[in-house]
Amino acid sequence: MLIRRAPLIPSSEITPERVYRQRRELLGLLGLGTVGLLAGCGSADTEAPAAKAAPTQPLGPYDTAEARTSFEQASTYNNYYEFGTDKEDPAKYAKNFKPRPWTVEVSGLAENTGMFELDDLVKPAPREERVYRMRCVEAWSMVIPWMGVPLAKVIEALKPTPAARYVAFETLYDPARMPGQSRAVLDWPYREALRMDEAMNPLPLLVTGMYGRDLPNANGAPLRLVVPWKYGFKGIKGIVAIRFLEDEPLTTWKSLAPDEYGFYANVNPTVDHPRWSQASERRLAEGTSLFNSRIPTLPFNGYAEQVAHLYQGMDPKVLY
Amino acid sequence: MSAPTPLKRTDPIPWVKLALWPLLLAPALRLAWLMYLAQTGQDQNALGADPIAYLTHHTGDWAAYCLGASLAMTPLRRLSGWPQWIRLRRLLGLFAFFYASLHLSVYAALDLGFDLSHLWADIVKRPYITVGFSAWLLLVPLAITSTRGMMRRLGRRWGQLHRLVYVIGVLVVLHYAWLVKADLTWPIVFGVVLTILLALRVWPAARRRTGAAGHFERPFIEAVQIEKEGFAHPLFGWCRHGRRRG
């Protein structure tokens, strides 16, 4: 009996890894095309899952084209002390967290205060995707496609009074659902805030999703803040309260160590953390090798053009 | 390493050492394998989302474990009444140096990309790196003088030199405590273990000084402390000390 051996595949026929890795995007494009063709036949929500997983929209004015962090990296490695202090903890211990139903209490110096269903709160503007750099105060960074609504649009709809100079946020406090809160590592609940002019800048996003999916529990589901020119800890997660205030409130990390974490927390390569340098960062993204991950940190995390004017005349030393 | 040559059939130490080698090498080999998987793209997440942090933390942890284990041998010997524990001390200490060196290499080579000016700036400016680097630096003479020949040559001063290991232990705990942001749990655990290990030495030493341990015990203990394999006979060390003193 003749045994035939399969012919060797010439190396020219093998799909290069780069192309292979784009296969989802290619499928996504096909999927989008199909949806386009069939748009008349059904609801627009029947988008192909592949297209959802890999957003293919052209880049917007605020988006970075840098290599992205993989979904796996971004959803399994972050700080969310409500679920533990290790960066792997949120993914491990937030798995069974129920992010719905979810209400947000709006209070303080605004016309539209009260309890808001999450969907009503983020209704004022359509959800959009923003690909932002995320710079952690620990000197590592990611590039993440967030899905959310501009904070400014939500605030406009809440109609703050002219006396409101700050907007403050608070995370859910519920040790039964957030096991990390059973230890007094931080002064719970987690609190963050922005000056009103910072909040009204087009960059801050109230985020409900990432990578075309709903926001994973580990990343702050169902609602978190993303302020791309500030260190990651300003991006408060699991938001249950929004307050409009006249005076600067005390924020969580600032209350813990005011010399290490300021109110502004703007990414600033010239002001080091007292214990480590902020001049450069380790970029955690796809295609980053073990040997080339360190890159210089940019003032305002590269968003100086959009936000530097907010701090004109202020001592840069207070802007850490 | 060379195959063990049991001195006596009843001597288990060479076999314990033979078992310790693969056990203590396994973490390093595992990291090398994961690095290979991550670097070749076979498993991008083999080292987690932050590969350099993963390598840094694991090598640092193992350096601390080995250091702690080496520090545990003297108290163990005293508590168990079995003097042979002390013969594992060099192996554990050298593995501590091995992992500490890997730890420093990951930082200097991978994290900082051999940017030596950055490394120097960190050593000078960042207290947690200052103390971490000092701890490694102090381990160097201990590793160099860990050979039998060096022990013989240094004699009594060998024991004095190797007391540096206490300083190193304190530096390691400081290094760890200084770099965490808010959760001091593990640095505290390390600190408590170190305190217990040190207390177990200071207490009998203090008792000896007050004469409670008797006249004969002191040279005996010192001799065993500097004794290594091949110098297994405590009397030898005792005699040697006696000669020097005389």
XYZ file of C-alpha atoms in Angstrom:
566
model
C 0.000 0.000 0.000
C 1.335 3.361 -0.987
C 1.549 5.843 1.823
C 1.583 9.373 0.531
C 3.099 12.047 2.590
C 1.451 15.402 2.640
C 3.524 17.813 0.618
C 5.493 20.262 2.695
C 3.900 23.670 2.744
C 6.257 26.192 1.182
C 7.033 28.890 3.660
C 5.691 31.473 1.221
C 2.236 29.994 1.750
C 2.247 30.302 5.508
C 0.269 33.246 6.800
C 2.594 35.690 8.507
C 1.828 35.983 12.176
C 0.965 39.654 11.846
C -1.726 38.905 9.284
C -2.888 35.902 11.276
C -3.370 38.119 14.301
C -5.519 40.460 12.237
C -7.912 37.690 11.331
C -10.540 38.855 13.772
C -10.406 42.343 12.415
C -10.761 40.980 8.889
C -13.705 38.888 9.989
C -15.033 41.937 11.757
C -14.848 43.955 8.578
C -16.681 41.191 6.728
C -19.225 41.102 9.510
C -19.782 44.841 9.370
C -20.176 44.615 5.600
C -22.805 41.950 6.017
C -24.621 43.987 8.606
C -24.566 46.897 6.195
C -26.055 44.803 3.418
C -28.731 43.380 5.664
C -29.440 46.612 7.479
C -32.912 46.761 6.000
C -33.721 43.235 7.104
C -33.426 43.496 10.873
C -32.532 45.521 13.885
C -29.167 47.245 13.909
C -28.387 45.395 17.137
C -27.749 42.144 15.291
C -24.167 43.117 14.818
C -21.812 40.205 14.266
C -20.084 39.280 17.559
C -16.711 39.328 15.848
C -17.283 42.910 14.830
C -18.157 43.740 18.425
C -14.983 42.163 19.714
C -12.722 44.135 17.429
C -13.888 47.673 16.799
C -12.976 48.802 13.349
C -14.121 52.398 13.319
C -11.662 54.910 11.957
C -9.756 56.759 14.650
C -11.406 59.815 16.133
C -9.618 63.058 16.940
C -8.751 61.974 20.478
C -7.766 58.413 19.670
C -4.222 57.164 19.734
C -2.986 54.853 16.983
C -0.384 53.225 19.262
C -0.328 49.463 19.663
C -3.179 48.432 21.924
C -3.109 46.461 25.089
C -4.848 43.124 24.630
C -8.267 42.673 26.185
C -6.824 39.869 28.260
C -4.085 42.124 29.675
C -6.411 45.036 30.349
C -9.071 42.906 32.003
C -6.806 40.777 34.218
C -4.288 43.308 35.510
C -5.331 46.488 37.237
C -5.780 48.155 40.583
C -9.227 47.934 42.117
C -8.569 47.595 45.842
C -12.266 46.943 46.474
C -11.495 43.430 45.246
C -7.974 43.043 46.661
C -4.630 44.784 46.477
C -2.931 42.493 43.952
C -3.327 43.526 40.368
C -4.617 40.056 39.554
C -7.221 40.236 42.336
C -9.974 42.212 40.580
C -10.246 39.664 37.773
C -10.267 36.838 40.323
C -12.657 38.226 42.906
C -14.989 40.457 40.885
C -16.159 37.577 38.722
C -19.481 37.124 40.495
C -20.157 40.783 41.145
C -23.621 41.772 39.863
C -23.320 45.166 38.182
C -27.049 45.413 37.434
C -29.411 46.849 38.459
C -27.427 50.000 39.210
C -28.490 53.412 40.366
C -26.420 56.541 40.818
C -27.260 59.218 43.332
C -26.744 62.762 42.057
C -26.686 65.440 44.741
C -25.329 68.842 45.626
C -25.279 72.043 43.617
C -27.330 71.008 40.574
C -30.872 71.260 39.316
C -31.318 67.621 38.346
C -30.517 65.698 41.478
C -31.883 62.408 42.769
C -31.515 58.710 42.012
C -30.779 57.836 38.394
C -30.994 54.463 36.743
C -27.609 53.953 35.086
C -29.071 53.914 31.575
C -30.901 57.185 32.222
C -27.762 58.823 33.563
C -25.695 58.104 30.453
C -28.577 58.780 28.046
C -27.664 62.393 27.165
C -25.143 61.326 24.519
C -24.572 58.272 22.334
C -21.949 55.810 23.529
C -18.700 56.270 21.639
C -15.334 54.601 21.513
C -12.147 56.355 22.605
C -8.721 54.770 22.378
C -6.786 56.341 25.243
C -3.436 55.873 26.878
C -3.816 54.830 30.513
C -0.874 55.734 32.713
C -0.788 54.203 36.168
C 0.952 56.102 38.971
C 3.038 52.924 39.398
C 4.778 53.732 36.088
C 3.141 51.229 33.784
C 0.730 52.081 31.009
C -1.776 50.583 28.618
C -3.650 51.595 25.473
C -7.331 50.794 25.871
C -10.355 51.295 23.628
C -13.015 52.496 26.066
C -16.721 52.803 25.325
C -18.609 55.559 27.062
C -20.177 58.985 27.005
C -18.312 62.255 27.508
C -18.603 63.283 31.145
C -19.290 66.850 29.997
C -22.512 65.775 28.261
C -23.770 63.987 31.352
C -22.928 66.966 33.566
C -24.681 69.372 31.190
C -27.854 67.322 31.510
C -27.608 67.421 35.315
C -27.499 71.230 35.182
C -25.039 72.167 37.943
C -25.518 75.646 39.402
C -22.820 78.295 38.862
C -21.704 77.762 42.455
C -20.567 74.208 41.651
C -16.795 74.263 41.219
C -16.035 70.593 41.741
C -17.658 67.331 40.801
C -17.010 64.421 43.155
C -17.556 60.688 42.663
C -17.929 57.817 45.061
C -17.559 54.059 44.641
C -20.063 51.555 45.978
C -19.361 50.558 49.576
C -20.614 47.027 50.106
C -18.074 44.657 51.695
C -20.412 41.730 51.063
C -20.062 42.291 47.326
C -16.591 43.840 47.346
C -14.428 41.569 49.521
C -11.433 43.912 49.497
C -13.431 46.413 51.520
C -13.456 44.119 54.534
C -9.913 45.305 55.186
C -9.206 48.949 55.939
C -6.457 49.281 53.338
C -8.069 52.517 52.160
C -10.597 54.781 53.791
C -13.725 53.374 52.117
C -15.646 54.291 50.120
C -13.221 55.348 47.415
C -13.644 59.007 46.502
C -12.393 61.007 43.550
C -13.137 64.424 42.103
C -12.396 66.814 39.282
C -12.450 70.569 39.066
C -15.503 71.569 37.033
C -13.469 72.930 34.112
C -11.526 69.666 33.990
C -14.756 67.695 34.018
C -16.199 69.795 31.199
C -13.198 69.140 28.962
C -14.144 66.812 26.088
C -11.640 64.099 27.140
C -13.076 62.643 30.388
C -15.342 59.741 29.698
C -17.981 58.033 31.805
C -17.188 54.514 30.724
C -19.587 51.590 30.454
C -17.580 49.340 28.151
C -14.238 48.511 26.590
C -13.041 46.617 23.532
C -16.573 46.755 22.181
C -17.963 44.812 25.139
C -19.646 45.700 28.379
C -17.190 46.838 31.005
C -15.774 43.796 32.854
C -16.468 43.746 36.594
C -12.724 43.907 37.249
C -12.459 47.182 35.362
C -15.190 48.951 37.317
C -18.517 47.744 35.954
C -20.981 49.039 35.337
C -19.753 52.650 35.445
C -16.324 54.195 35.820
C -14.504 57.368 35.016
C -11.563 57.663 32.606
C -9.468 60.833 32.639
C -6.622 60.094 30.248
C -4.226 62.909 31.210
C -4.280 61.931 34.867
C -2.848 58.948 36.696
C -5.095 55.908 36.626
C -6.252 56.230 40.234
C -8.335 59.273 39.233
C -10.415 56.876 37.131
C -12.804 55.879 39.907
C -14.703 52.629 39.397
C -18.097 51.287 40.401
C -19.542 54.805 40.699
C -22.716 55.111 42.808
C -22.676 58.814 43.649
C -21.970 62.081 41.872
C -21.862 65.312 43.886
C -21.515 68.901 42.817
C -19.549 70.878 45.364
C -18.228 74.331 45.959
C -14.980 73.315 47.684
C -12.305 70.838 46.748
C -13.159 67.541 48.445
C -10.588 65.236 50.036
C -9.923 62.356 47.671
C -8.961 58.842 48.759
C -5.305 58.539 47.778
C -4.597 62.129 48.725
C -5.993 61.480 52.185
C -3.741 58.409 52.516
C -0.486 60.060 51.411
C -0.802 63.711 50.373
C 2.884 64.000 49.505
C 2.658 61.054 47.125
C -0.755 61.491 45.513
C -2.095 64.968 44.869
C -5.587 66.124 44.000
C -4.679 66.900 40.400
C -2.588 63.804 39.728
C -1.750 64.985 36.243
C 0.720 62.712 34.509
C 3.928 64.655 34.912
C 7.329 63.194 34.033
C 9.138 66.027 35.808
C 7.557 65.444 39.226
C 8.642 62.090 40.550
C 6.691 60.064 43.010
C 8.700 60.414 46.233
C 9.643 56.751 46.014
C 10.016 56.166 42.287
C 10.614 57.973 39.013
C 7.758 59.091 36.784
C 10.050 59.993 33.881
C 9.339 56.794 31.984
C 6.840 53.977 31.983
C 6.525 50.333 31.073
C 4.080 50.011 28.197
C 1.967 46.902 28.440
C 0.677 46.327 24.948
C 0.553 43.707 22.268
C 3.794 43.263 20.400
C 5.837 44.758 23.230
C 8.827 42.540 23.841
C 10.449 41.938 27.202
C 13.369 44.011 26.008
C 11.742 47.200 24.741
C 8.787 47.952 26.952
C 10.063 51.149 28.592
C 9.071 54.418 26.934
C 9.352 58.031 28.062
C 6.332 59.470 29.878
C 4.775 62.518 28.241
C 3.490 65.610 30.052
C -0.259 65.219 30.596
C 0.189 61.689 29.232
C 0.422 63.136 25.723
C -2.797 65.168 26.009
C -1.120 68.531 26.703
C -2.671 70.070 23.604
C -6.159 69.382 24.945
C -5.682 70.156 28.621
C -2.521 72.170 29.361
C -4.510 75.438 29.209
C -6.557 74.317 32.227
C -3.522 74.747 34.434
C -2.058 77.954 33.102
C -0.514 80.037 35.829
C -0.530 77.181 38.316
C 2.621 75.932 39.950
C 3.448 72.691 38.115
C 4.712 71.330 41.424
C 1.158 71.033 42.741
C 0.046 69.193 39.636
C 1.224 65.736 40.615
C 26.643 19.640 40.773
C 28.776 16.693 41.690
C 27.038 13.610 42.936
C 26.876 13.397 46.690
C 29.400 11.192 48.344
C 27.786 10.123 51.559
C 30.251 10.196 54.375
C 28.327 7.551 56.188
C 25.362 5.506 55.242
C 23.402 7.175 57.996
C 24.166 10.733 56.918
C 21.032 12.105 55.222
C 22.352 15.587 54.470
C 23.835 14.870 51.024
C 20.485 13.437 49.997
C 18.576 16.400 51.377
C 20.882 18.626 49.358
C 20.392 16.565 46.256
C 16.632 17.025 46.687
C 16.972 20.753 47.383
C 18.817 21.478 44.160
C 15.959 20.751 41.746
C 13.433 22.214 44.194
C 15.264 25.514 44.399
C 16.130 25.623 40.711
C 12.563 24.887 39.630
C 11.256 28.458 40.058
C 14.067 29.841 37.889
C 13.566 27.180 35.231
C 9.839 27.838 35.256
C 10.408 31.552 34.716
C 12.842 30.831 31.877
C 10.266 28.587 30.231
C 7.494 31.198 30.597
C 9.829 33.840 29.174
C 10.424 31.615 26.191
C 6.677 31.119 25.663
C 5.981 34.835 25.937
C 8.885 35.948 23.771
C 8.129 33.502 20.953
C 4.475 34.497 20.969
C 3.301 30.980 21.799
C 1.579 32.317 24.870
C 1.604 36.087 25.043
C 0.196 36.066 28.544
C 2.511 33.382 29.915
C 4.054 35.920 32.286
C 0.807 37.756 32.943
C -0.109 41.200 31.721
C 3.087 42.795 33.041
C 5.870 40.291 32.300
C 8.678 42.347 33.810
C 6.774 42.887 37.042
C 6.092 39.141 37.132
C 9.776 38.281 36.713
C 10.847 40.945 39.188
C 8.413 39.860 41.878
C 9.022 36.137 41.535
C 12.815 36.384 41.582
C 12.610 38.792 44.538
C 10.248 36.504 46.435
C 12.498 33.501 45.965
C 15.567 35.438 47.041
C 13.710 36.328 50.243
C 12.462 32.769 50.801
C 15.957 31.313 50.423
C 17.431 33.974 52.673
C 14.775 33.254 55.288
C 15.395 29.524 55.017
C 19.142 29.983 55.425
C 18.513 32.122 58.508
C 16.224 29.428 59.889
C 18.926 26.754 60.003
C 20.649 27.913 63.195
C 17.413 28.195 65.221
C 16.240 24.897 63.755
C 19.413 23.221 64.858
C 18.927 24.540 68.353
C 15.225 23.752 68.585
C 15.434 20.309 67.018
C 18.602 19.320 68.778
C 19.897 17.989 65.481
C 23.052 19.900 64.528
C 23.129 18.825 60.900
C 20.664 21.504 59.720
C 23.555 23.906 59.633
C 25.047 22.057 56.684
C 22.157 23.179 54.471
C 22.857 26.806 55.209
C 25.423 27.465 52.490
C 23.257 25.971 49.760
C 20.283 28.076 50.832
C 22.400 31.187 51.157
C 23.893 30.737 47.713
C 20.445 30.256 46.220
C 19.378 33.487 47.930
C 22.314 35.171 46.192
C 21.386 33.493 42.908
C 17.794 34.750 43.003
C 18.835 38.186 44.267
C 21.203 38.435 41.297
C 18.428 37.405 38.901
C 16.167 39.958 40.577
C 18.709 42.731 40.052
C 19.376 41.575 36.470
C 15.698 41.649 35.546
C 15.506 45.179 36.882
C 18.687 46.458 35.246
C 18.503 44.571 31.961
C 14.808 44.142 31.201
C 13.055 46.906 33.097
C 15.670 49.612 32.558
C 17.095 48.182 29.341
C 20.691 48.456 30.610
C 20.237 52.183 31.071
C 23.015 52.411 33.642
C 22.557 56.112 34.326
C 18.918 55.414 35.146
C 19.992 52.520 37.356
C 22.504 54.681 39.192
C 19.974 57.489 39.615
C 17.544 54.966 41.113
C 20.173 53.562 43.465
C 21.047 57.037 44.687
C 17.580 58.596 44.756
C 15.086 55.822 45.491
C 15.386 54.552 49.033
C 13.791 51.192 48.267
C 16.290 50.620 45.491
C 19.143 51.940 47.618
C 18.453 49.380 50.321
C 17.666 46.597 47.831
C 20.917 47.179 45.989
C 22.829 47.404 49.283
C 21.393 44.064 50.328
C 22.609 42.490 47.092
C 26.017 44.166 47.445
C 26.406 42.782 50.964
C 25.514 39.321 49.721
C 28.476 39.374 47.326
C 31.240 38.994 49.958
C 29.182 36.354 51.741
C 28.851 34.349 48.545
C 32.555 34.738 47.754
C 33.615 33.620 51.212
C 31.197 30.710 51.332
C 33.823 28.189 50.234
C 35.522 25.815 52.584
C 38.900 27.349 51.841
C 37.700 30.841 52.667
C 36.200 29.642 55.911
C 39.501 28.123 56.882
C 41.460 31.195 55.872
C 39.198 33.680 57.649
C 38.796 31.576 60.744
C 37.061 33.516 63.453
C 36.518 36.545 61.231
C 34.406 34.399 58.922
C 31.692 34.240 61.531
C 31.900 37.962 62.133
C 31.688 38.717 58.417
C 28.726 36.446 57.943
C 26.800 38.242 60.634
C 26.129 40.700 57.793
C 23.277 38.396 56.912
C 21.231 39.994 59.706
C 21.765 43.418 58.180
C 20.766 41.999 54.810
C 17.576 40.560 56.268
C 16.566 43.954 57.651
C 17.392 45.674 54.341
C 15.274 43.160 52.453
C 12.235 43.847 54.627
C 12.754 47.613 54.238
C 13.117 47.190 50.475
C 9.785 45.402 50.326
C 7.932 47.721 52.699
C 9.134 50.841 50.908
C 7.862 49.889 47.507
C 4.261 48.925 48.268
C 1.574 51.548 47.938
C -0.915 50.809 50.684
C -1.082 47.142 51.588
C 1.794 46.295 53.923
C 0.592 42.757 54.682
C 3.450 40.855 53.045
C 6.269 43.149 54.141
C 4.913 42.782 57.674
C 4.796 38.991 57.371
C 8.425 39.027 56.191
C 9.334 41.389 59.012
C 7.696 39.216 61.669
C 9.418 36.075 60.385
C 12.762 37.875 60.365
C 12.208 39.214 63.878
C 11.421 35.720 65.164
C 14.508 34.291 63.476
C 16.716 36.994 64.923
C 15.123 36.752 68.367
C 15.867 33.041 68.410
C 19.543 33.912 68.116
C 19.774 36.948 70.311
C 18.030 35.279 73.201
C 20.434 32.329 73.611
C 23.366 34.643 72.932
C 22.226 36.885 75.746
C 21.783 33.888 78.008
C 25.293 32.746 77.182
C 26.657 36.134 78.015
C 25.057 36.026 81.438
C 26.683 32.682 81.957
C 23.476 30.710 81.909
C 24.668 28.484 79.081
C 27.730 27.263 80.855
C 31.386 27.466 80.110
C 31.660 24.789 77.478
C 28.730 25.698 75.310
C 29.998 28.920 73.869
C 32.965 27.720 71.828
C 30.904 24.728 70.823
C 28.123 26.848 69.380
C 30.505 29.174 67.608
C 32.312 26.245 66.132
C 29.172 24.683 64.786
C 28.055 28.023 63.427
C 31.077 28.283 61.195
C 31.225 24.611 60.465
C 30.407 23.357 56.987
C 30.412 19.940 55.434
C 33.776 18.276 55.805
C 34.157 20.203 59.003
C 31.413 18.213 60.524
C 33.252 17.512 63.716
C 32.490 20.260 66.201
C 35.600 19.423 68.156
C 37.714 20.438 65.195
C 36.337 23.944 65.214
C 36.626 24.090 68.935
C 40.259 23.014 68.820
C 41.008 25.522 66.137
C 39.505 28.328 68.133
C 41.335 27.178 71.143
C 44.623 27.361 69.260
C 43.931 30.811 67.886
C 42.980 32.167 71.208
C 45.952 30.604 72.820
